[in-house]
PDB file of C-alpha atoms in Angstrom:
ATOM      1  CA  MET A   1    -163.053 198.850  -6.192  1.00 55.00           C
ATOM      2  CA  HIS A   2    -163.100 198.372  -2.435  1.00 59.00           C
ATOM      3  CA  SER A   3    -159.840 196.431  -2.539  1.00 65.00           C
ATOM      4  CA  HIS A   4    -158.227 199.427  -4.220  1.00 61.00           C
ATOM      5  CA  HIS A   5    -159.722 201.833  -1.680  1.00 62.00           C
ATOM      6  CA  LEU A   6    -162.020 203.315  -4.293  1.00 66.00           C
ATOM      7  CA  LYS A   7    -165.649 204.270  -3.921  1.00 68.00           C
ATOM      8  CA  LEU A   8    -168.132 205.088  -6.678  1.00 67.00           C
ATOM      9  CA  ASN A   9    -169.959 208.393  -6.370  1.00 70.00           C
ATOM     10  CA  LEU A  10    -173.303 207.637  -8.026  1.00 67.00           C
ATOM     11  CA  SER A  11    -174.281 211.302  -8.175  1.00 68.00           C
ATOM     12  CA  LYS A  12    -171.262 211.937 -10.425  1.00 70.00           C
ATOM     13  CA  SER A  13    -171.199 208.685 -12.387  1.00 74.00           C
ATOM     14  CA  ASP A  14    -172.823 207.968 -15.755  1.00 74.00           C
ATOM     15  CA  LEU A  15    -172.828 204.918 -17.984  1.00 75.00           C
ATOM     16  CA  LEU A  16    -173.058 205.420 -21.740  1.00 74.00           C
ATOM     17  CA  PHE A  17    -173.553 202.591 -24.219  1.00 74.00           C
ATOM     18  CA  PHE A  18    -172.138 203.252 -27.694  1.00 72.00           C
ATOM     19  CA  PRO A  19    -173.658 200.549 -29.921  1.00 70.00           C
ATOM     20  CA  HIS A  20    -171.707 199.279 -32.904  1.00 67.00           C
ATOM     21  CA  SER A  21    -173.425 199.165 -36.286  1.00 64.00           C
ATOM     22  CA  SER A  22    -173.466 195.363 -36.009  1.00 64.00           C
ATOM     23  CA  SER A  23    -174.981 195.361 -32.509  1.00 60.00           C
ATOM     24  CA  PRO A  24    -178.235 193.340 -32.321  1.00 53.00           C
ATOM     25  CA  SER A  25    -180.114 196.219 -30.723  1.00 52.00           C
ATOM     26  CA  ALA A  26    -179.310 199.561 -29.119  1.00 51.00           C
ATOM     27  CA  ASP A  27    -182.274 199.051 -26.761  1.00 57.00           C
ATOM     28  CA  LEU A  28    -180.947 195.954 -25.034  1.00 58.00           C
ATOM     29  CA  PRO A  29    -181.033 196.294 -21.230  1.00 62.00           C
ATOM     30  CA  ILE A  30    -177.472 196.904 -20.094  1.00 71.00           C
ATOM     31  CA  SER A  31    -176.323 197.546 -16.560  1.00 74.00           C
ATOM     32  CA  ILE A  32    -173.194 197.066 -14.511  1.00 74.00           C
ATOM     33  CA  PRO A  33    -173.433 195.648 -10.963  1.00 74.00           C
ATOM     34  CA  LEU A  34    -171.019 197.365  -8.621  1.00 68.00           C
ATOM     35  CA  GLU A  35    -170.972 195.901  -5.125  1.00 65.00           C
ATOM     36  CA  SER A  36    -174.326 196.851  -3.577  1.00 69.00           C
ATOM     37  CA  THR A  37    -175.531 199.022  -6.452  1.00 71.00           C
ATOM     38  CA  THR A  38    -176.227 198.812 -10.173  1.00 74.00           C
ATOM     39  CA  LEU A  39    -175.213 201.404 -12.737  1.00 72.00           C
ATOM     40  CA  SER A  40    -177.695 201.776 -15.617  1.00 74.00           C
ATOM     41  CA  PRO A  41    -177.124 203.557 -18.941  1.00 75.00           C
ATOM     42  CA  SER A  42    -177.746 207.307 -19.162  1.00 75.00           C
ATOM     43  CA  SER A  43    -179.084 209.274 -22.106  1.00 77.00           C
ATOM     44  CA  SER A  44    -176.121 211.646 -21.876  1.00 79.00           C
ATOM     45  CA  ALA A  45    -173.009 212.311 -19.843  1.00 78.00           C
ATOM     46  CA  LYS A  46    -170.902 215.411 -19.347  1.00 77.00           C
ATOM     47  CA  ASN A  47    -167.136 215.256 -19.141  1.00 73.00           C
ATOM     48  CA  LEU A  48    -164.704 218.188 -19.213  1.00 70.00           C
ATOM     49  CA  GLY A  49    -167.470 220.508 -20.385  1.00 74.00           C
ATOM     50  CA  VAL A  50    -168.561 218.292 -23.309  1.00 78.00           C
ATOM     51  CA  THR A  51    -171.946 216.543 -23.291  1.00 79.00           C
ATOM     52  CA  LEU A  52    -171.800 213.088 -24.879  1.00 79.00           C
ATOM     53  CA  ASP A  53    -174.740 211.000 -26.086  1.00 78.00           C
ATOM     54  CA  PRO A  54    -174.922 207.347 -27.179  1.00 75.00           C
ATOM     55  CA  ALA A  55    -175.224 208.309 -30.865  1.00 73.00           C
ATOM     56  CA  LEU A  56    -172.320 210.768 -30.618  1.00 73.00           C
ATOM     57  CA  SER A  57    -174.471 213.358 -32.380  1.00 73.00           C
ATOM     58  CA  PHE A  58    -173.470 216.026 -29.809  1.00 74.00           C
ATOM     59  CA  PHE A  59    -176.965 217.501 -30.280  1.00 76.00           C
ATOM     60  CA  GLN A  60    -177.387 218.458 -26.623  1.00 78.00           C
ATOM     61  CA  HIS A  61    -173.849 219.838 -26.469  1.00 77.00           C
ATOM     62  CA  ILE A  62    -174.377 222.012 -29.566  1.00 76.00           C
ATOM     63  CA  THR A  63    -177.794 223.192 -28.326  1.00 78.00           C
ATOM     64  CA  THR A  64    -176.333 224.293 -24.997  1.00 81.00           C
ATOM     65  CA  LEU A  65    -173.371 225.901 -26.749  1.00 79.00           C
ATOM     66  CA  THR A  66    -175.684 227.860 -29.039  1.00 76.00           C
ATOM     67  CA  ARG A  67    -177.735 229.128 -26.110  1.00 80.00           C
ATOM     68  CA  THR A  68    -174.607 230.166 -24.210  1.00 82.00           C
ATOM     69  CA  CYS A  69    -173.075 232.000 -27.170  1.00 80.00           C
ATOM     70  CA  ARG A  70    -176.322 233.829 -27.826  1.00 79.00           C
ATOM     71  CA  PHE A  71    -176.371 235.007 -24.201  1.00 84.00           C
ATOM     72  CA  PHE A  72    -172.772 236.294 -24.327  1.00 84.00           C
ATOM     73  CA  LEU A  73    -173.150 237.936 -27.742  1.00 82.00           C
ATOM     74  CA  SER A  74    -176.311 239.674 -26.553  1.00 83.00           C
ATOM     75  CA  ASN A  75    -174.471 241.065 -23.534  1.00 86.00           C
ATOM     76  CA  ILE A  76    -171.566 242.230 -25.699  1.00 86.00           C
ATOM     77  CA  ARG A  77    -174.030 243.988 -27.968  1.00 83.00           C
ATOM     78  CA  ARG A  78    -175.595 245.788 -25.002  1.00 86.00           C
ATOM     79  CA  ILE A  79    -172.279 247.302 -23.927  1.00 88.00           C
ATOM     80  CA  ARG A  80    -170.932 247.756 -27.471  1.00 85.00           C
ATOM     81  CA  PRO A  81    -171.668 251.543 -27.558  1.00 86.00           C
ATOM     82  CA  PHE A  82    -169.257 252.004 -24.645  1.00 88.00           C
ATOM     83  CA  LEU A  83    -166.383 249.928 -26.070  1.00 84.00           C
ATOM     84  CA  MET A  84    -163.645 250.723 -28.552  1.00 85.00           C
ATOM     85  CA  ASP A  85    -163.384 248.502 -31.629  1.00 81.00           C
ATOM     86  CA  ASN A  86    -160.240 246.687 -30.473  1.00 80.00           C
ATOM     87  CA  LEU A  87    -161.768 245.857 -27.077  1.00 84.00           C
ATOM     88  CA  THR A  88    -164.969 244.584 -28.708  1.00 83.00           C
ATOM     89  CA  GLN A  89    -162.924 242.380 -31.011  1.00 78.00           C
ATOM     90  CA  LEU A  90    -160.973 241.049 -28.028  1.00 81.00           C
ATOM     91  CA  LEU A  91    -164.191 240.125 -26.192  1.00 84.00           C
ATOM     92  CA  VAL A  92    -165.630 238.321 -29.200  1.00 80.00           C
ATOM     93  CA  GLN A  93    -162.387 236.451 -29.872  1.00 76.00           C
ATOM     94  CA  SER A  94    -162.246 235.428 -26.214  1.00 79.00           C
ATOM     95  CA  LEU A  95    -165.778 234.055 -26.527  1.00 77.00           C
ATOM     96  CA  VAL A  96    -164.816 232.106 -29.642  1.00 73.00           C
ATOM     97  CA  LEU A  97    -161.654 230.691 -28.093  1.00 69.00           C
ATOM     98  CA  SER A  98    -163.264 229.731 -24.775  1.00 73.00           C
ATOM     99  CA  ARG A  99    -166.586 228.408 -26.095  1.00 70.00           C
ATOM    100  CA  LEU A 100    -166.504 227.586 -29.811  1.00 65.00           C
ATOM    101  CA  ASP A 101    -162.901 226.434 -30.185  1.00 61.00           C
ATOM    102  CA  TYR A 102    -162.914 224.392 -26.960  1.00 60.00           C
ATOM    103  CA  CYS A 103    -162.935 220.677 -27.882  1.00 63.00           C
ATOM    104  CA  ASN A 104    -164.180 221.522 -31.380  1.00 58.00           C
ATOM    105  CA  SER A 105    -162.107 218.644 -32.776  1.00 55.00           C
ATOM    106  CA  LEU A 106    -164.868 216.380 -31.444  1.00 57.00           C
ATOM    107  CA  LEU A 107    -167.246 218.002 -33.935  1.00 56.00           C
ATOM    108  CA  ALA A 108    -164.907 217.584 -36.929  1.00 54.00           C
ATOM    109  CA  SER A 109    -166.750 214.621 -38.476  1.00 52.00           C
ATOM    110  CA  LEU A 110    -170.246 215.964 -37.872  1.00 53.00           C
ATOM    111  CA  PRO A 111    -172.460 217.310 -40.694  1.00 55.00           C
ATOM    112  CA  ALA A 112    -171.643 220.755 -42.060  1.00 51.00           C
ATOM    113  CA  SER A 113    -174.610 222.271 -40.203  1.00 53.00           C
ATOM    114  CA  THR A 114    -172.517 222.196 -37.029  1.00 60.00           C
ATOM    115  CA  THR A 115    -169.933 224.619 -38.455  1.00 73.00           C
ATOM    116  CA  CYS A 116    -172.209 227.572 -37.723  1.00 81.00           C
ATOM    117  CA  LEU A 117    -174.905 228.700 -35.306  1.00 81.00           C
ATOM    118  CA  ALA A 118    -178.293 230.307 -35.952  1.00 85.00           C
ATOM    119  CA  PHE A 119    -180.316 232.134 -33.316  1.00 83.00           C
ATOM    120  CA  ARG A 120    -182.809 234.992 -33.004  1.00 85.00           C
ATOM    121  CA  ASP A 121    -181.584 238.562 -32.695  1.00 84.00           C
ATOM    122  CA  ILE A 122    -181.942 239.965 -29.180  1.00 77.00           C
ATOM    123  CA  SER A 123    -183.197 243.259 -30.658  1.00 81.00           C
ATOM    124  CA  PRO A 124    -185.305 242.241 -33.677  1.00 87.00           C
ATOM    125  CA  GLN A 125    -185.918 244.787 -36.433  1.00 91.00           C
ATOM    126  CA  ALA A 126    -188.599 242.675 -38.135  1.00 94.00           C
ATOM    127  CA  PRO A 127    -191.151 240.040 -37.082  1.00 95.00           C
ATOM    128  CA  VAL A 128    -188.518 237.456 -38.007  1.00 94.00           C
ATOM    129  CA  HIS A 129    -184.904 238.446 -37.366  1.00 93.00           C
ATOM    130  CA  PHE A 130    -182.217 235.849 -36.775  1.00 91.00           C
ATOM    131  CA  LEU A 131    -178.437 235.657 -37.064  1.00 90.00           C
ATOM    132  CA  VAL A 132    -176.181 233.050 -38.640  1.00 91.00           C
ATOM    133  CA  ILE A 133    -172.570 233.015 -37.423  1.00 88.00           C
ATOM    134  CA  PRO A 134    -169.616 230.717 -38.201  1.00 87.00           C
ATOM    135  CA  ARG A 135    -167.742 228.898 -35.467  1.00 79.00           C
ATOM    136  CA  THR A 136    -164.529 229.946 -37.190  1.00 80.00           C
ATOM    137  CA  PRO A 137    -163.416 233.342 -35.825  1.00 81.00           C
ATOM    138  CA  ILE A 138    -163.743 235.773 -38.764  1.00 89.00           C
ATOM    139  CA  PRO A 139    -163.908 239.368 -37.448  1.00 89.00           C
ATOM    140  CA  ARG A 140    -165.273 240.985 -40.643  1.00 92.00           C
ATOM    141  CA  ILE A 141    -166.406 239.868 -44.075  1.00 95.00           C
ATOM    142  CA  SER A 142    -163.688 242.120 -45.516  1.00 95.00           C
ATOM    143  CA  GLU A 143    -161.110 240.010 -43.640  1.00 94.00           C
ATOM    144  CA  ALA A 144    -162.384 236.646 -44.885  1.00 93.00           C
ATOM    145  CA  LYS A 145    -159.785 234.554 -46.718  1.00 92.00           C
ATOM    146  CA  ASP A 146    -160.207 233.108 -50.186  1.00 93.00           C
ATOM    147  CA  ASP A 147    -159.982 229.555 -48.841  1.00 89.00           C
ATOM    148  CA  GLU A 148    -163.000 230.224 -46.610  1.00 89.00           C
ATOM    149  CA  ALA A 149    -165.308 230.485 -49.625  1.00 91.00           C
ATOM    150  CA  GLN A 150    -166.970 227.148 -48.877  1.00 89.00           C
ATOM    151  CA  LEU A 151    -167.740 228.184 -45.302  1.00 89.00           C
ATOM    152  CA  LEU A 152    -169.147 231.544 -46.417  1.00 93.00           C
ATOM    153  CA  GLY A 153    -171.358 229.833 -48.972  1.00 92.00           C
ATOM    154  CA  HIS A 154    -172.549 227.404 -46.322  1.00 90.00           C
ATOM    155  CA  LEU A 155    -173.654 230.313 -44.117  1.00 92.00           C
ATOM    156  CA  LEU A 156    -176.015 231.453 -46.877  1.00 94.00           C
ATOM    157  CA  ILE A 157    -177.406 227.943 -47.318  1.00 92.00           C
ATOM    158  CA  VAL A 158    -178.098 227.742 -43.576  1.00 90.00           C
ATOM    159  CA  ALA A 159    -179.721 231.189 -43.714  1.00 92.00           C
ATOM    160  CA  LYS A 160    -181.952 229.983 -46.555  1.00 93.00           C
ATOM    161  CA  ASN A 161    -182.930 226.781 -44.739  1.00 91.00           C
ATOM    162  CA  VAL A 162    -183.760 228.574 -41.493  1.00 91.00           C
ATOM    163  CA  ALA A 163    -185.750 231.219 -43.402  1.00 93.00           C
ATOM    164  CA  ASN A 164    -187.825 228.432 -44.979  1.00 92.00           C
ATOM    165  CA  LYS A 165    -188.495 226.941 -41.551  1.00 90.00           C
ATOM    166  CA  GLU A 166    -189.580 230.386 -40.326  1.00 91.00           C
ATOM    167  CA  GLY A 167    -192.142 230.574 -43.120  1.00 93.00           C
ATOM    168  CA  LEU A 168    -190.565 233.433 -45.080  1.00 95.00           C
ATOM    169  CA  GLN A 169    -191.869 232.258 -48.463  1.00 94.00           C
ATOM    170  CA  GLU A 170    -192.715 235.859 -49.456  1.00 95.00           C
ATOM    171  CA  GLY A 171    -189.056 236.848 -49.235  1.00 96.00           C
ATOM    172  CA  TYR A 172    -186.556 238.237 -46.761  1.00 97.00           C
ATOM    173  CA  ARG A 173    -183.435 240.379 -46.567  1.00 96.00           C
ATOM    174  CA  VAL A 174    -179.901 239.111 -45.931  1.00 97.00           C
ATOM    175  CA  VAL A 175    -177.518 241.697 -44.437  1.00 96.00           C
ATOM    176  CA  ILE A 176    -173.825 241.637 -43.518  1.00 96.00           C
ATOM    177  CA  ASN A 177    -172.521 244.746 -41.773  1.00 94.00           C
ATOM    178  CA  ASP A 178    -168.802 245.470 -42.150  1.00 94.00           C
ATOM    179  CA  GLY A 179    -166.724 247.956 -40.176  1.00 90.00           C
ATOM    180  CA  THR A 180    -167.621 251.365 -38.791  1.00 89.00           C
ATOM    181  CA  HIS A 181    -169.384 252.732 -41.861  1.00 92.00           C
ATOM    182  CA  GLY A 182    -171.247 249.474 -42.211  1.00 92.00           C
ATOM    183  CA  ALA A 183    -172.542 249.820 -38.615  1.00 88.00           C
ATOM    184  CA  GLN A 184    -170.962 246.557 -37.483  1.00 88.00           C
ATOM    185  CA  SER A 185    -171.526 246.288 -33.731  1.00 83.00           C
ATOM    186  CA  VAL A 186    -169.984 242.874 -32.934  1.00 83.00           C
ATOM    187  CA  TYR A 187    -166.678 241.983 -34.573  1.00 86.00           C
ATOM    188  CA  HIS A 188    -167.406 238.373 -35.331  1.00 87.00           C
ATOM    189  CA  LEU A 189    -168.843 237.836 -38.801  1.00 91.00           C
ATOM    190  CA  HIS A 190    -172.605 237.337 -38.667  1.00 92.00           C
ATOM    191  CA  ILE A 191    -175.438 237.363 -41.184  1.00 94.00           C
ATOM    192  CA  HIS A 192    -178.711 239.116 -40.391  1.00 95.00           C
ATOM    193  CA  VAL A 193    -181.861 237.631 -41.926  1.00 96.00           C
ATOM    194  CA  LEU A 194    -184.967 239.823 -41.667  1.00 96.00           C
ATOM    195  CA  GLY A 195    -188.471 239.054 -42.880  1.00 95.00           C
ATOM    196  CA  GLY A 196    -192.128 238.826 -42.004  1.00 95.00           C
ATOM    197  CA  ARG A 197    -193.021 242.321 -43.262  1.00 95.00           C
ATOM    198  CA  GLN A 198    -192.545 244.520 -46.303  1.00 94.00           C
ATOM    199  CA  LEU A 199    -189.023 245.925 -46.160  1.00 94.00           C
ATOM    200  CA  THR A 200    -188.136 249.252 -47.812  1.00 92.00           C
ATOM    201  CA  TRP A 201    -185.150 250.422 -49.856  1.00 89.00           C
ATOM    202  CA  PRO A 202    -182.687 251.990 -49.345  1.00 85.00           C
ATOM    203  CA  PRO A 203    -182.242 250.635 -45.822  1.00 79.00           C
ATOM    204  CA  GLY A 204    -180.755 253.882 -44.428  1.00 61.00           C
TER     205      GLY A 204
END
């Protein structure tokens, strides 16, 4: 590197080892000597906003993405009463394009559970209240396309699995708000799951 007038910045350099299925062991000590220093493998590395890991599971990347989207959606919900519908839709679509769509081709071969996000509602209406949203930008359930049936069904399966993990064996309510009369506040399709107490009917 010195002969090419290059210098390694250790504070910004990471080494990832991607073991092949036929590798003898993923725990073998691997390091690269570089002049007066040695670069050892890292558990993860971030490049162009994407966090990579040796197993290429993208678990840390998806976890961070989920946390970020929850933060932005919560802020949009706070200011929703002061926004017109078209401006709200523009904000949500901008969030999807800048966060969810960015480098999403890297997630194409991952399990189906990565096609949506689940997180707790910022203003819970029950002891357990979480949302399930697709990464695909669908403004309203009434605007969903027929060829998105598999994705919509998957959202319900994820809602069921998360509800089981939350201990809602006594039952829960699944709600999708649509449009003005449906009291939809954020124009990106999302499923509410509420439980942990006796719910009444009609909802109001």
